[in-house]
Amino acid sequence: MPPSTIKALPKSNESKLAKLGLRTDMDLVLHLPMRYEDETQVVTIREACLRGGHVSQVEGVVTKNEISFKPRKQLIVTIADETGELNLRFMNYYGSQVRQLAEGVRVRARAELKHGFFGAEMVHPGYKVIIEGAPLPSELTPVYPSGVGLSQAILRREIAAAMKRIDWHDTLPLALRAQMQLVDFEPAVRLLHYPPQEIDEGALADRSHPAWTRMKFDELLAQQLSLKRAQRARRAKGAPLLRAVGALSEAFLEILPFQLTGAQARVLKEIRADLRNPYPMQRLLQGDVGSGKTIVAALAAAQAIDSGYQAALMAPTEILADQHFRKIAGWLEPLGVKVAWLTGSLKKKAKIEATALVESGAAQLVIGTHALIQDSVNFAKLGLVIVDEQHRFGVGQRLTLRNKGSNGKTPHQLMMSATPIPRTLAMTYYADLEVSVIDELPPGRSPIVTRAIDQNRRDEVIERVHAAALEGRQVYWVCPLIEESEALQLQTATDTHATLAEALPDLQVGLVHGRMKAAEKQEVMDAFTANEVQVLVATTVIEVGVDVPNASLMVIEHAERFGLSQLHQLRGRVGRGSAASVCLLLYQSPLGGIAKQRLMTMRETTDGFEIARRDLEIRGPGEFLGARQSGEAMLRFADLENDGWLVDQAREVAQSLLENPHAANAAIVEAHLARWLGGKEDFLKV
Ligand code: ADP
Ligand code: MG
């Protein structure tokens, strides 16, 4: 297929279309309507008035056209047919519209009919100036998903034009279409853009119509093909052989102050087996907050070191990286492992030293933040890359670290996340990812009780904090998220700290936020860990990973502003010791529908998988994964809740097309991917 471009469009439109992801003719053709308007029928004005409250289309001649200034400036156009008359009211209008709707002009107008103060009226109707006897369309009129400043008229025109230019050949062979009972591509697409008047509108709206099924299948097939190809490409790469589970691994297990849980032992076995393969591992280690992923990662690192390679552990924040460093170095350095520490806030000299350790291979393990992926960091012999809280990193960042292997070998990759990906999502978005799950918490944890409390009871909450601290418990107080302004967020944190310090004079109240220097943050965290500080006021910098087992009360202000996974992560900072933990979600009423659902979910469950499932339900997969994760919301049509059966079918077809790679199949795969993914395929590869 020759690449086609959108021509003959003003630049501004082109960029607006591009914002919607519409760059080629095929993109436009696959930009399907979200709903339709029925302009196929006209009723008399009298009939429309009788039906009242419904959307109707009427036709009449303009009898009056005036700009009224009361109660505000507006254009009122009166039209009449032989059965009655009706006002069209425009609160916003252009001068050209005033001229266009001159007396004597014939119009068709479509809107809900209301009975206003001056009689029957339509407010801001859709309308067309026509000549008498102009035929009615026989098809429904498409309404497309649109962006700012992009009118339906432009979209309709561009899409119709693109439909004349594209190559319509069906990418699926006839036999396959017959076998899967799929309708043909071209008629399906045409029908979805221009459905005939008599179509089953319910099946169009809920996307169960066979034409929709074809679109969904094609989309899912493209995705599965692309993922499977990525998987093959990965398997074709060489990786360091990390075969030895030797002295270090054994000594490490011996000095651990606890036994691995059954789940930890199981996932460790899965990872160990992967590391022995001659191609790079790509494994996601999922486990709810507090399930003990760090130790598993450290044991994987020990295997790399035992095999004579280096391992790198990258965490999204300095606080977390530091915590890992202390914990893991505390375990491994006594066993003779050199652990290097590398973050952006290191002094120049220290940075140069750390980089040298990494480059010479003297450091067998490197722990740090994004600083690890700087160009200046070269590894002597990188065997294993570990990315903690992987969802916090962009695809490109993870890729950069993985590309730091040497001798043409791609290091193994272990990603960790407490944000679980439900099975259907994992299957569609991460087909090239093995998944290990820690589905068991270490013993001795007590459940967290969660309550939602109106913000106006803040004083009672402060008293509660006081009482808890006097009992020897430690408290996190999380400040509200202020997305618009980091400065404002900081201000709020500082204010909250001052208020709490004043209200709790007999306690030590600490403050930690993202703008503090790393050393300052560290000092506060240390004091909190040592229980010199009882109440820690924090912004979301503590969201990930922070582990202070004695903290057992968490207060989150303006909890309604946080997303579900963020609330779950925050709450995961408590419930790490044996004391009964409490999480108080302060909210500002009145609560919106989604916020209410979120808080209810938080009260009802502490199971990260269940929370993720509901989050997916509330937000949909595109938002759930976030643009950073998915590159783009790759599935536009298929809906994972309802179309799971199609996912399975698409997977099987993809499998068989790739497994029998004779020329015909290869051509099908190419054509199908070109049509559906164009240049977007790269996002799926990491
Ligand atoms: P996460 O999975 O959220 O990253 P961590 O790795 O930080 O969890 O572990 C949470 C806490 O549980 C840590 O203090 C860790 O030392 C402890 N821990 C991990 N595994 C076990 C175990 N098998 N038994 C007891 N405590 C454990
Ligand atoms: Mg962790």
XYZ file of C-alpha atoms and ligand atoms in Angstrom:
714
model
C 0.000 0.000 0.000
C 1.506 3.374 -0.897
C 1.679 5.644 2.111
C -1.035 8.206 1.694
C -1.118 11.612 3.211
C -3.803 14.110 3.895
C -3.512 16.717 1.219
C -5.438 19.800 0.332
C -6.107 20.649 3.926
C -5.142 23.884 5.625
C -2.156 23.276 7.875
C -4.154 23.965 11.008
C -6.687 21.285 10.166
C -3.936 18.857 9.392
C -2.412 19.340 12.806
C -5.804 19.079 14.457
C -6.398 15.801 12.653
C -2.932 14.643 13.673
C -3.838 15.348 17.274
C -6.588 12.787 16.896
C -4.003 10.374 15.518
C -5.328 10.807 11.970
C -2.327 11.032 9.715
C -3.051 8.784 6.767
C -6.079 8.077 4.648
C -6.445 4.726 6.349
C -6.395 6.416 9.749
C -9.287 8.573 8.590
C -11.227 5.656 7.186
C -10.805 3.770 10.458
C -11.954 6.758 12.454
C -15.412 5.383 13.052
C -18.457 7.286 14.292
C -19.307 7.265 17.960
C -22.990 7.798 17.168
C -25.361 8.858 14.423
C -27.985 11.418 13.736
C -31.114 10.431 11.935
C -31.734 13.038 9.264
C -33.570 10.612 7.053
C -37.024 11.790 8.091
C -38.815 15.078 8.314
C -41.945 15.622 10.362
C -44.310 18.563 10.240
C -43.885 21.316 12.784
C -47.220 20.377 14.270
C -46.175 16.783 14.678
C -42.856 17.809 16.226
C -44.754 19.982 18.712
C -47.044 17.110 19.608
C -44.115 14.778 20.152
C -42.368 17.458 22.249
C -39.187 16.684 24.179
C -37.820 14.457 21.381
C -35.283 15.197 18.724
C -37.103 15.841 15.459
C -36.224 17.187 12.080
C -38.562 19.720 10.531
C -38.506 21.693 7.311
C -39.814 25.195 6.825
C -39.321 28.594 5.264
C -37.852 31.468 7.248
C -40.578 34.023 7.975
C -38.703 36.213 10.391
C -35.052 36.733 11.265
C -34.199 39.042 14.113
C -31.533 39.752 16.660
C -33.074 40.209 20.050
C -31.270 41.837 22.948
C -33.471 40.633 25.760
C -32.669 38.921 27.976
C -29.366 38.756 26.103
C -28.141 39.094 22.576
C -29.379 36.220 20.480
C -30.520 35.373 16.993
C -34.101 34.214 16.616
C -35.179 32.766 13.311
C -38.805 31.840 12.813
C -39.661 29.149 10.302
C -43.069 27.950 9.195
C -44.599 25.111 7.259
C -48.251 24.561 6.412
C -48.953 23.179 9.908
C -47.421 25.806 12.176
C -44.373 27.849 13.107
C -41.352 27.482 15.280
C -38.417 29.564 16.546
C -34.804 28.568 16.077
C -32.790 30.234 18.807
C -29.022 30.821 18.611
C -27.239 32.274 21.598
C -23.911 32.203 19.774
C -23.862 32.852 16.064
C -21.800 34.298 13.288
C -22.753 37.229 11.091
C -22.734 34.838 8.161
C -25.482 32.807 9.794
C -27.707 35.856 10.064
C -27.374 36.382 6.325
C -27.655 32.706 5.495
C -30.966 32.360 7.345
C -32.614 35.269 5.564
C -36.371 35.490 5.139
C -37.696 33.231 2.398
C -34.892 30.683 2.731
C -35.901 27.035 3.161
C -34.193 25.118 6.000
C -34.203 21.729 7.588
C -33.553 21.962 11.324
C -32.974 19.199 13.778
C -32.972 19.392 17.581
C -35.065 18.656 20.584
C -38.267 20.630 20.473
C -39.077 22.692 23.543
C -41.974 24.859 24.495
C -40.373 28.135 25.504
C -41.751 31.445 26.647
C -42.392 32.574 23.079
C -43.832 29.266 21.895
C -42.271 26.192 20.321
C -38.536 26.455 19.791
C -35.313 24.650 19.012
C -32.170 25.896 20.725
C -29.002 25.671 18.640
C -30.435 23.216 16.152
C -28.351 21.508 13.560
C -29.616 22.899 10.267
C -29.142 22.925 6.531
C -30.284 25.440 3.966
C -31.890 23.488 1.123
C -33.847 23.974 -2.022
C -37.410 22.787 -2.153
C -37.720 19.081 -2.858
C -34.101 18.279 -1.930
C -33.989 14.538 -1.286
C -33.564 13.300 2.264
C -30.474 11.223 2.975
C -31.191 7.492 3.022
C -28.431 6.863 5.543
C -27.839 7.937 9.098
C -25.407 10.809 9.491
C -22.172 9.902 11.304
C -20.998 11.846 14.340
C -17.262 11.350 14.797
C -15.078 11.622 17.865
C -13.598 15.054 17.425
C -11.091 17.435 18.860
C -10.987 21.119 19.618
C -11.796 23.239 16.601
C -12.439 20.326 14.318
C -15.999 20.441 13.071
C -18.072 17.457 12.076
C -18.338 18.989 8.621
C -14.552 18.869 8.155
C -14.278 15.348 9.517
C -17.125 14.100 7.338
C -15.618 15.673 4.248
C -12.101 14.399 4.891
C -13.233 10.912 5.765
C -15.466 10.692 2.718
C -12.567 11.855 0.550
C -10.163 9.362 2.100
C -12.627 6.560 1.456
C -12.322 7.274 -2.240
C -8.543 7.017 -2.162
C -7.692 3.965 -0.087
C -6.978 0.443 -1.216
C -9.941 -1.571 0.000
C -8.589 -5.083 -0.418
C -9.517 -7.428 2.382
C -6.429 -8.314 4.404
C -8.038 -11.541 5.614
C -8.358 -14.379 3.111
C -11.821 -15.575 2.224
C -11.381 -18.931 3.924
C -10.468 -17.291 7.193
C -13.383 -14.885 7.003
C -15.697 -17.823 6.392
C -14.213 -19.846 9.197
C -14.430 -17.013 11.717
C -17.815 -15.910 10.367
C -16.543 -12.434 9.735
C -18.162 -10.013 7.331
C -16.028 -8.413 4.623
C -13.899 -5.397 5.405
C -15.155 -2.868 2.880
C -18.898 -3.286 3.427
C -18.350 -3.335 7.184
C -16.481 -0.035 7.136
C -18.955 1.589 4.758
C -21.858 0.461 6.832
C -20.355 1.854 10.017
C -19.795 5.249 8.434
C -23.115 5.387 6.645
C -25.608 2.956 8.133
C -28.826 2.520 6.171
C -31.871 4.037 7.757
C -33.423 0.680 8.621
C -30.404 -0.624 10.550
C -30.679 -2.088 14.045
C -29.492 0.991 15.909
C -29.164 -0.906 19.172
C -26.564 -3.247 17.667
C -24.682 -0.250 16.305
C -24.740 1.548 19.618
C -23.592 -1.385 21.728
C -21.156 -2.440 19.025
C -22.511 -5.940 18.728
C -23.312 -5.508 15.025
C -21.296 -7.887 12.791
C -19.645 -4.882 11.157
C -18.294 -3.859 14.533
C -17.204 -7.410 15.274
C -15.124 -7.350 12.113
C -13.433 -4.106 13.154
C -12.699 -5.410 16.624
C -11.350 -8.666 15.316
C -9.061 -6.893 12.858
C -7.808 -4.576 15.533
C -7.122 -7.369 18.001
C -5.470 -9.479 15.344
C -3.103 -6.641 14.467
C -2.218 -6.266 18.093
C -1.615 -9.963 18.641
C 0.468 -10.258 15.487
C 2.586 -7.363 16.486
C 3.133 -8.630 20.010
C 3.987 -12.111 18.875
C 6.444 -10.781 16.366
C 8.089 -8.739 19.069
C 8.344 -11.875 21.158
C 10.035 -13.747 18.337
C 12.436 -10.908 17.787
C 13.365 -10.974 21.451
C 13.944 -14.690 21.448
C 16.282 -14.297 18.534
C 18.541 -12.073 20.614
C 21.384 -13.441 22.659
C 21.525 -12.895 26.401
C 24.153 -13.488 29.056
C 23.905 -16.960 30.509
C 23.243 -16.552 34.202
C 23.462 -20.176 35.079
C 25.035 -20.187 38.485
C 23.018 -20.220 41.653
C 26.176 -20.415 43.693
C 27.893 -19.421 46.876
C 26.460 -15.920 47.065
C 22.875 -16.979 46.470
C 23.169 -19.652 49.096
C 24.846 -17.493 51.704
C 22.264 -14.798 51.062
C 19.342 -17.106 51.759
C 21.042 -18.173 54.939
C 21.476 -14.701 56.400
C 17.933 -13.596 55.612
C 16.114 -12.835 58.846
C 12.994 -14.572 57.566
C 11.806 -17.457 55.408
C 10.582 -16.734 51.917
C 6.847 -17.116 51.605
C 5.607 -19.895 49.365
C 4.747 -17.341 46.692
C 8.180 -15.719 46.855
C 9.871 -19.100 46.522
C 7.696 -19.951 43.514
C 8.378 -16.738 41.599
C 12.069 -16.967 42.423
C 12.093 -20.371 40.774
C 10.419 -18.937 37.662
C 12.951 -16.133 37.464
C 15.903 -18.435 38.028
C 14.768 -20.657 35.187
C 14.424 -17.649 32.854
C 17.885 -16.379 33.670
C 19.366 -19.637 32.462
C 17.917 -19.159 28.976
C 20.172 -17.973 26.180
C 17.678 -15.235 25.248
C 16.701 -12.254 27.384
C 14.077 -12.636 30.051
C 11.263 -10.151 30.000
C 9.354 -10.775 33.143
C 6.982 -8.709 35.184
C 6.957 -9.464 38.875
C 3.629 -8.445 40.289
C 2.804 -8.420 43.918
C 0.635 -6.260 46.035
C 2.266 -3.521 48.063
C 4.178 -5.125 50.925
C 4.241 -8.587 49.396
C 8.039 -8.654 49.415
C 9.237 -8.127 45.863
C 12.528 -6.512 46.839
C 14.072 -9.623 48.296
C 13.132 -11.628 45.219
C 14.817 -9.027 43.041
C 17.909 -9.099 45.232
C 18.069 -12.884 44.931
C 17.852 -12.585 41.147
C 20.724 -10.110 41.298
C 22.696 -12.616 43.359
C 22.325 -15.155 40.572
C 23.700 -12.665 38.039
C 26.637 -11.904 40.329
C 27.242 -15.591 40.984
C 27.454 -16.006 37.216
C 30.070 -13.287 36.895
C 27.795 -10.507 35.650
C 26.571 -7.180 36.972
C 23.044 -6.325 37.959
C 21.380 -2.905 37.983
C 18.349 -1.875 39.992
C 16.528 1.292 38.972
C 13.851 2.915 41.135
C 11.688 5.929 40.286
C 12.505 8.111 43.297
C 15.585 8.839 45.371
C 13.816 7.895 48.583
C 12.985 4.501 47.228
C 16.366 3.945 45.612
C 18.029 4.891 48.850
C 15.890 2.498 50.809
C 16.749 -0.308 48.411
C 20.386 0.564 48.605
C 20.495 0.413 52.379
C 18.508 -2.748 52.592
C 20.224 -4.660 49.813
C 23.721 -3.398 50.526
C 23.052 -4.318 54.156
C 22.418 -7.853 53.040
C 25.021 -8.253 50.307
C 28.035 -6.187 51.303
C 28.843 -8.397 54.323
C 28.900 -11.234 51.793
C 31.591 -9.449 49.820
C 29.521 -7.821 47.080
C 30.399 -4.287 46.036
C 27.201 -2.251 45.646
C 27.396 1.127 43.905
C 24.965 3.990 44.420
C 24.120 6.340 41.596
C 21.543 9.115 41.589
C 21.163 12.539 40.065
C 21.775 14.357 43.322
C 25.235 12.906 43.906
C 28.085 15.405 43.967
C 30.137 15.419 40.820
C 33.066 13.654 42.387
C 30.947 10.912 43.904
C 29.200 10.456 40.596
C 32.463 10.033 38.751
C 33.587 7.492 41.323
C 30.388 5.502 41.068
C 30.470 5.558 37.282
C 34.051 4.295 37.354
C 33.071 1.400 39.621
C 30.325 0.452 37.199
C 32.546 0.756 34.165
C 35.431 -1.259 35.575
C 33.118 -3.962 36.844
C 34.328 -3.465 40.419
C 30.723 -2.848 41.428
C 28.697 -5.970 40.879
C 25.432 -4.352 41.741
C 24.351 -0.774 41.017
C 21.315 0.770 42.628
C 19.937 4.132 41.650
C 17.436 6.309 39.879
C 17.152 7.563 36.285
C 20.809 8.508 36.663
C 21.571 4.899 35.713
C 20.440 5.470 32.157
C 22.609 8.500 31.437
C 24.881 8.176 28.420
C 27.920 8.529 30.633
C 27.114 5.299 32.476
C 28.667 2.239 30.875
C 28.525 -1.202 32.364
C 31.412 -3.635 32.215
C 29.208 -6.693 31.993
C 25.545 -6.062 32.566
C 23.586 -9.274 32.947
C 20.351 -8.280 34.647
C 18.297 -5.135 34.701
C 15.720 -4.701 37.455
C 13.170 -1.921 37.237
C 11.159 -1.286 40.370
C 7.720 0.300 40.088
C 8.024 -0.125 36.359
C 4.809 1.750 35.596
C 6.553 4.917 36.775
C 8.997 4.739 33.898
C 8.394 5.437 30.266
C 8.896 2.779 27.652
C 11.957 4.612 26.357
C 13.625 4.734 29.749
C 13.292 1.014 30.295
C 14.613 0.404 26.818
C 17.661 2.610 27.401
C 18.688 0.622 30.439
C 18.184 -2.649 28.607
C 20.394 -1.379 25.787
C 23.348 -1.014 28.126
C 24.402 -4.591 27.644
C 27.748 -5.383 26.081
C 29.217 -7.808 23.538
C 25.970 -7.728 21.596
C 24.125 -9.387 24.455
C 20.816 -8.071 25.706
C 20.569 -8.215 29.482
C 17.700 -9.996 31.160
C 14.979 -7.730 32.422
C 12.907 -8.009 35.554
C 10.202 -5.427 36.055
C 8.329 -5.017 39.272
C 5.009 -3.447 39.948
C 2.402 -3.341 42.641
C -0.128 -2.076 40.139
C -1.489 -5.326 38.903
C -2.526 -5.746 35.331
C -5.691 -7.790 34.975
C -5.403 -10.923 32.878
C -7.256 -9.676 29.818
C -5.112 -6.574 29.745
C -1.914 -8.503 30.204
C -2.925 -10.779 27.359
C -3.653 -7.970 24.960
C -1.109 -5.341 25.883
C 1.713 -7.429 27.209
C 1.660 -10.616 25.229
C 5.429 -10.466 25.121
C 5.784 -10.438 28.844
C 5.979 -13.344 31.229
C 4.208 -12.588 34.451
C 5.034 -13.838 37.940
C 2.668 -13.083 40.738
C 3.322 -12.965 44.481
C -0.160 -13.619 45.741
C 0.573 -13.934 49.416
C 1.668 -11.446 52.046
C 4.425 -12.268 54.541
C 2.982 -13.683 57.730
C 2.006 -11.574 60.713
C 0.468 -8.629 58.879
C -2.743 -7.268 60.241
C -5.433 -5.961 57.957
C -5.850 -2.236 57.341
C -9.139 -0.628 58.274
C -10.099 2.157 55.897
C -12.612 4.900 56.580
C -13.818 7.847 54.559
C -14.352 10.999 56.607
C -15.673 14.404 55.645
C -12.948 17.034 55.535
C -14.913 19.206 57.953
C -14.109 16.686 60.688
C -10.403 17.348 60.319
C -10.097 18.442 63.964
C -11.355 15.087 65.204
C -8.853 13.396 62.947
C -6.032 15.469 64.389
C -7.085 14.347 67.860
C -7.014 10.799 66.699
C -3.527 11.258 65.331
C -2.503 12.627 68.680
C -3.921 9.654 70.568
C -2.284 7.178 68.206
C 1.110 8.839 68.510
C 0.878 8.777 72.298
C 0.355 5.025 72.046
C 3.683 4.799 70.233
C 2.276 4.523 66.720
C 3.600 6.551 63.825
C 1.518 8.489 61.381
C 1.724 9.566 57.744
C -0.272 12.657 56.831
C -0.516 12.935 53.068
C -1.219 16.367 51.608
C -3.647 16.898 48.792
C -2.637 16.532 45.228
C -2.780 19.842 43.398
C -2.266 18.942 39.800
C -2.367 22.442 38.371
C 0.448 23.798 40.441
C 3.463 22.283 42.050
C 4.130 25.530 43.898
C 0.673 25.457 45.408
C 1.115 21.835 46.381
C 4.332 22.698 48.142
C 2.671 25.617 49.902
C -0.123 23.356 51.109
C 2.361 20.844 52.457
C 4.266 23.560 54.310
C 1.036 25.008 55.714
C -0.224 21.615 56.793
C 3.060 20.939 58.510
C 2.838 24.244 60.397
C -0.777 23.634 61.455
C -0.094 20.132 62.656
C 3.079 21.107 64.477
C 1.086 23.771 66.291
C -1.846 21.479 67.046
C 0.435 18.705 68.300
C 3.053 20.550 70.365
C 4.078 17.456 72.297
C 4.941 15.502 69.126
C 7.662 15.781 66.530
C 6.111 16.548 63.180
C 8.295 16.107 60.105
C 7.849 17.252 56.523
C 8.996 15.615 53.313
C 8.259 16.782 49.787
C 9.609 16.475 46.268
C 11.404 19.797 46.210
C 13.685 19.029 49.134
C 17.310 18.150 48.527
C 17.993 14.438 48.610
C 20.025 14.751 51.794
C 17.264 16.697 53.535
C 14.709 14.118 52.531
C 16.978 11.439 53.814
C 17.404 13.133 57.134
C 13.647 13.330 57.656
C 13.096 9.753 56.553
C 15.837 8.594 58.899
C 14.281 10.447 61.808
C 10.927 8.912 60.973
C 12.383 5.432 60.686
C 14.044 5.895 64.082
C 10.737 7.108 65.561
C 12.251 10.474 66.405
C 9.504 11.935 64.296
C 6.015 10.631 65.048
C 3.977 12.383 62.400
C 5.309 12.703 58.876
C 3.588 15.241 56.655
C 4.282 14.235 53.083
C 3.367 14.844 49.506
C 3.043 11.885 47.194
C 6.824 11.432 47.244
C 6.133 8.685 49.750
C 3.738 6.994 47.385
C 6.044 4.280 46.223
C 8.009 1.753 48.108
C 8.616 3.534 51.414
C 8.842 0.946 54.143
C 8.591 1.975 57.797
C 6.881 -0.932 59.565
C 6.043 0.978 62.735
C 3.831 3.447 60.866
C 0.275 2.309 61.313
C -1.963 5.319 60.757
C -2.326 7.092 57.473
C -4.363 10.198 56.803
C -4.914 11.259 53.200
C -6.348 14.710 52.694
C -8.601 15.397 49.748
C -8.572 11.731 48.937
C -11.126 12.432 46.210
C -8.387 13.983 44.085
C -6.304 10.825 43.922
C -6.681 7.921 41.550
C -7.408 4.447 42.841
C -4.007 2.945 42.269
C -2.374 5.938 43.892
C -4.603 5.611 46.951
C -3.789 1.933 47.122
C -0.066 2.636 46.888
C -0.274 5.294 49.569
C -2.284 3.096 51.858
C 0.295 0.360 51.345
C 2.743 2.422 53.424
C 0.888 1.237 56.527
C -0.058 -2.295 57.494
C 3.569 -3.379 57.227
C 4.064 -4.256 60.865
C 2.026 -6.310 63.256
C 0.018 -3.389 64.705
C -3.536 -2.955 63.448
C -3.399 -0.202 60.854
C -5.896 2.453 59.922
C -6.233 4.587 56.815
C -8.423 7.689 56.978
C -9.520 9.177 53.686
C -10.563 12.781 54.193
C -12.797 14.050 51.434
C -14.395 17.296 50.454
C -18.102 16.972 49.877
C -20.038 16.889 47.688
C -18.347 13.953 46.010
C -18.644 13.316 42.276
C -19.762 9.914 41.039
C -16.327 8.578 40.160
C -14.740 9.843 43.370
C -17.496 8.217 45.359
C -16.910 4.901 43.591
C -13.192 5.128 44.279
C -13.556 5.811 47.982
C -16.102 3.039 48.282
C -13.708 0.632 46.605
C -10.957 1.641 49.003
C -13.219 0.978 51.956
C -14.366 -2.349 50.650
C -11.108 -4.015 49.732
C -7.353 -3.978 50.270
C -6.724 -6.488 47.497
C -4.641 -4.783 44.839
C -5.950 -7.010 42.067
C -9.545 -6.291 42.916
C -8.766 -2.591 43.084
C -7.093 -2.717 39.699
C -10.066 -4.533 38.241
C -12.447 -1.860 39.478
C -10.111 0.887 38.382
C -10.165 -0.567 34.917
C -13.932 -0.642 35.057
C -14.172 2.961 36.172
C -11.574 4.361 33.809
C -11.316 2.057 30.816
C -8.085 0.476 29.588
C -6.623 3.488 27.767
C -6.610 5.643 30.867
C -5.783 2.743 33.095
C -2.524 2.076 31.342
C -1.814 5.719 30.752
C -0.287 7.065 27.592
C 3.202 6.388 28.891
C 2.483 2.719 29.265
C 0.661 1.919 26.122
C 2.232 4.480 23.829
C -1.233 5.156 22.584
C -4.463 3.599 23.607
C -3.974 0.768 21.185
C -7.446 -0.634 21.311
C -10.011 1.765 20.028
C -12.837 -0.576 19.228
C -12.518 -3.786 21.166
C -13.572 -3.594 24.755
C -11.812 -6.021 27.017
C -14.742 -6.465 29.347
C -17.038 -7.702 26.624
C -14.787 -8.900 23.851
C -12.594 -11.373 25.688
C -13.802 -14.153 23.384
C -12.535 -12.219 20.378
C -9.160 -11.755 22.031
C -8.820 -15.521 22.268
C -9.783 -15.997 18.630
C -7.436 -13.296 17.442
C -4.638 -14.901 19.410
C -5.189 -18.247 17.787
C -5.330 -16.799 14.296
C -2.187 -14.751 14.927
C -0.443 -17.845 16.181
C -1.319 -19.910 13.139
C -0.412 -17.152 10.680
C 3.021 -16.804 12.215
C 3.633 -20.473 12.759
C 3.202 -21.284 9.080
C 5.281 -18.553 7.613
C 4.909 -19.380 3.939
C 4.800 -16.454 1.554
C 1.017 -16.112 1.510
C 0.795 -15.886 5.284
C 3.703 -13.490 5.507
C 1.952 -11.200 3.033
C -1.255 -11.320 5.042
C 0.599 -10.410 8.200
C 2.396 -7.501 6.532
C -0.722 -6.080 4.938
C -2.772 -6.425 8.062
C -0.193 -4.769 10.291
C 0.359 -1.962 7.819
C -3.348 -1.247 7.696
C -3.996 -1.349 11.403
C -0.835 -0.202 13.095
C 1.011 1.837 10.515
C 3.961 3.321 12.352
C 2.627 2.689 15.815
C 4.050 -0.762 16.229
C 7.124 0.221 18.194
C 5.196 0.988 21.315
C 4.354 -2.632 21.757
C 7.878 -3.869 21.667
C 9.131 -3.071 25.107
P 6.992 -4.614 48.060
O 6.532 -5.851 47.419
O 5.861 -3.647 48.308
O 8.147 -3.968 47.361
P 8.928 -5.032 50.122
O 9.845 -5.820 49.291
O 9.291 -3.632 50.453
O 7.467 -5.047 49.513
O 8.673 -5.855 51.468
C 7.830 -5.360 52.477
C 8.376 -5.722 53.831
O 8.207 -7.130 54.067
C 9.855 -5.470 53.995
O 10.066 -4.914 55.265
C 10.496 -6.832 53.855
O 11.714 -6.915 54.509
C 9.450 -7.715 54.464
N 9.448 -9.103 53.960
C 9.631 -9.493 52.683
N 9.536 -10.840 52.566
C 9.249 -11.309 53.788
C 9.021 -12.620 54.334
N 9.051 -13.698 53.564
N 8.758 -12.713 55.651
C 8.716 -11.598 56.431
N 8.934 -10.362 55.998
C 9.201 -10.196 54.696
Mg 8.680 -2.240 46.513
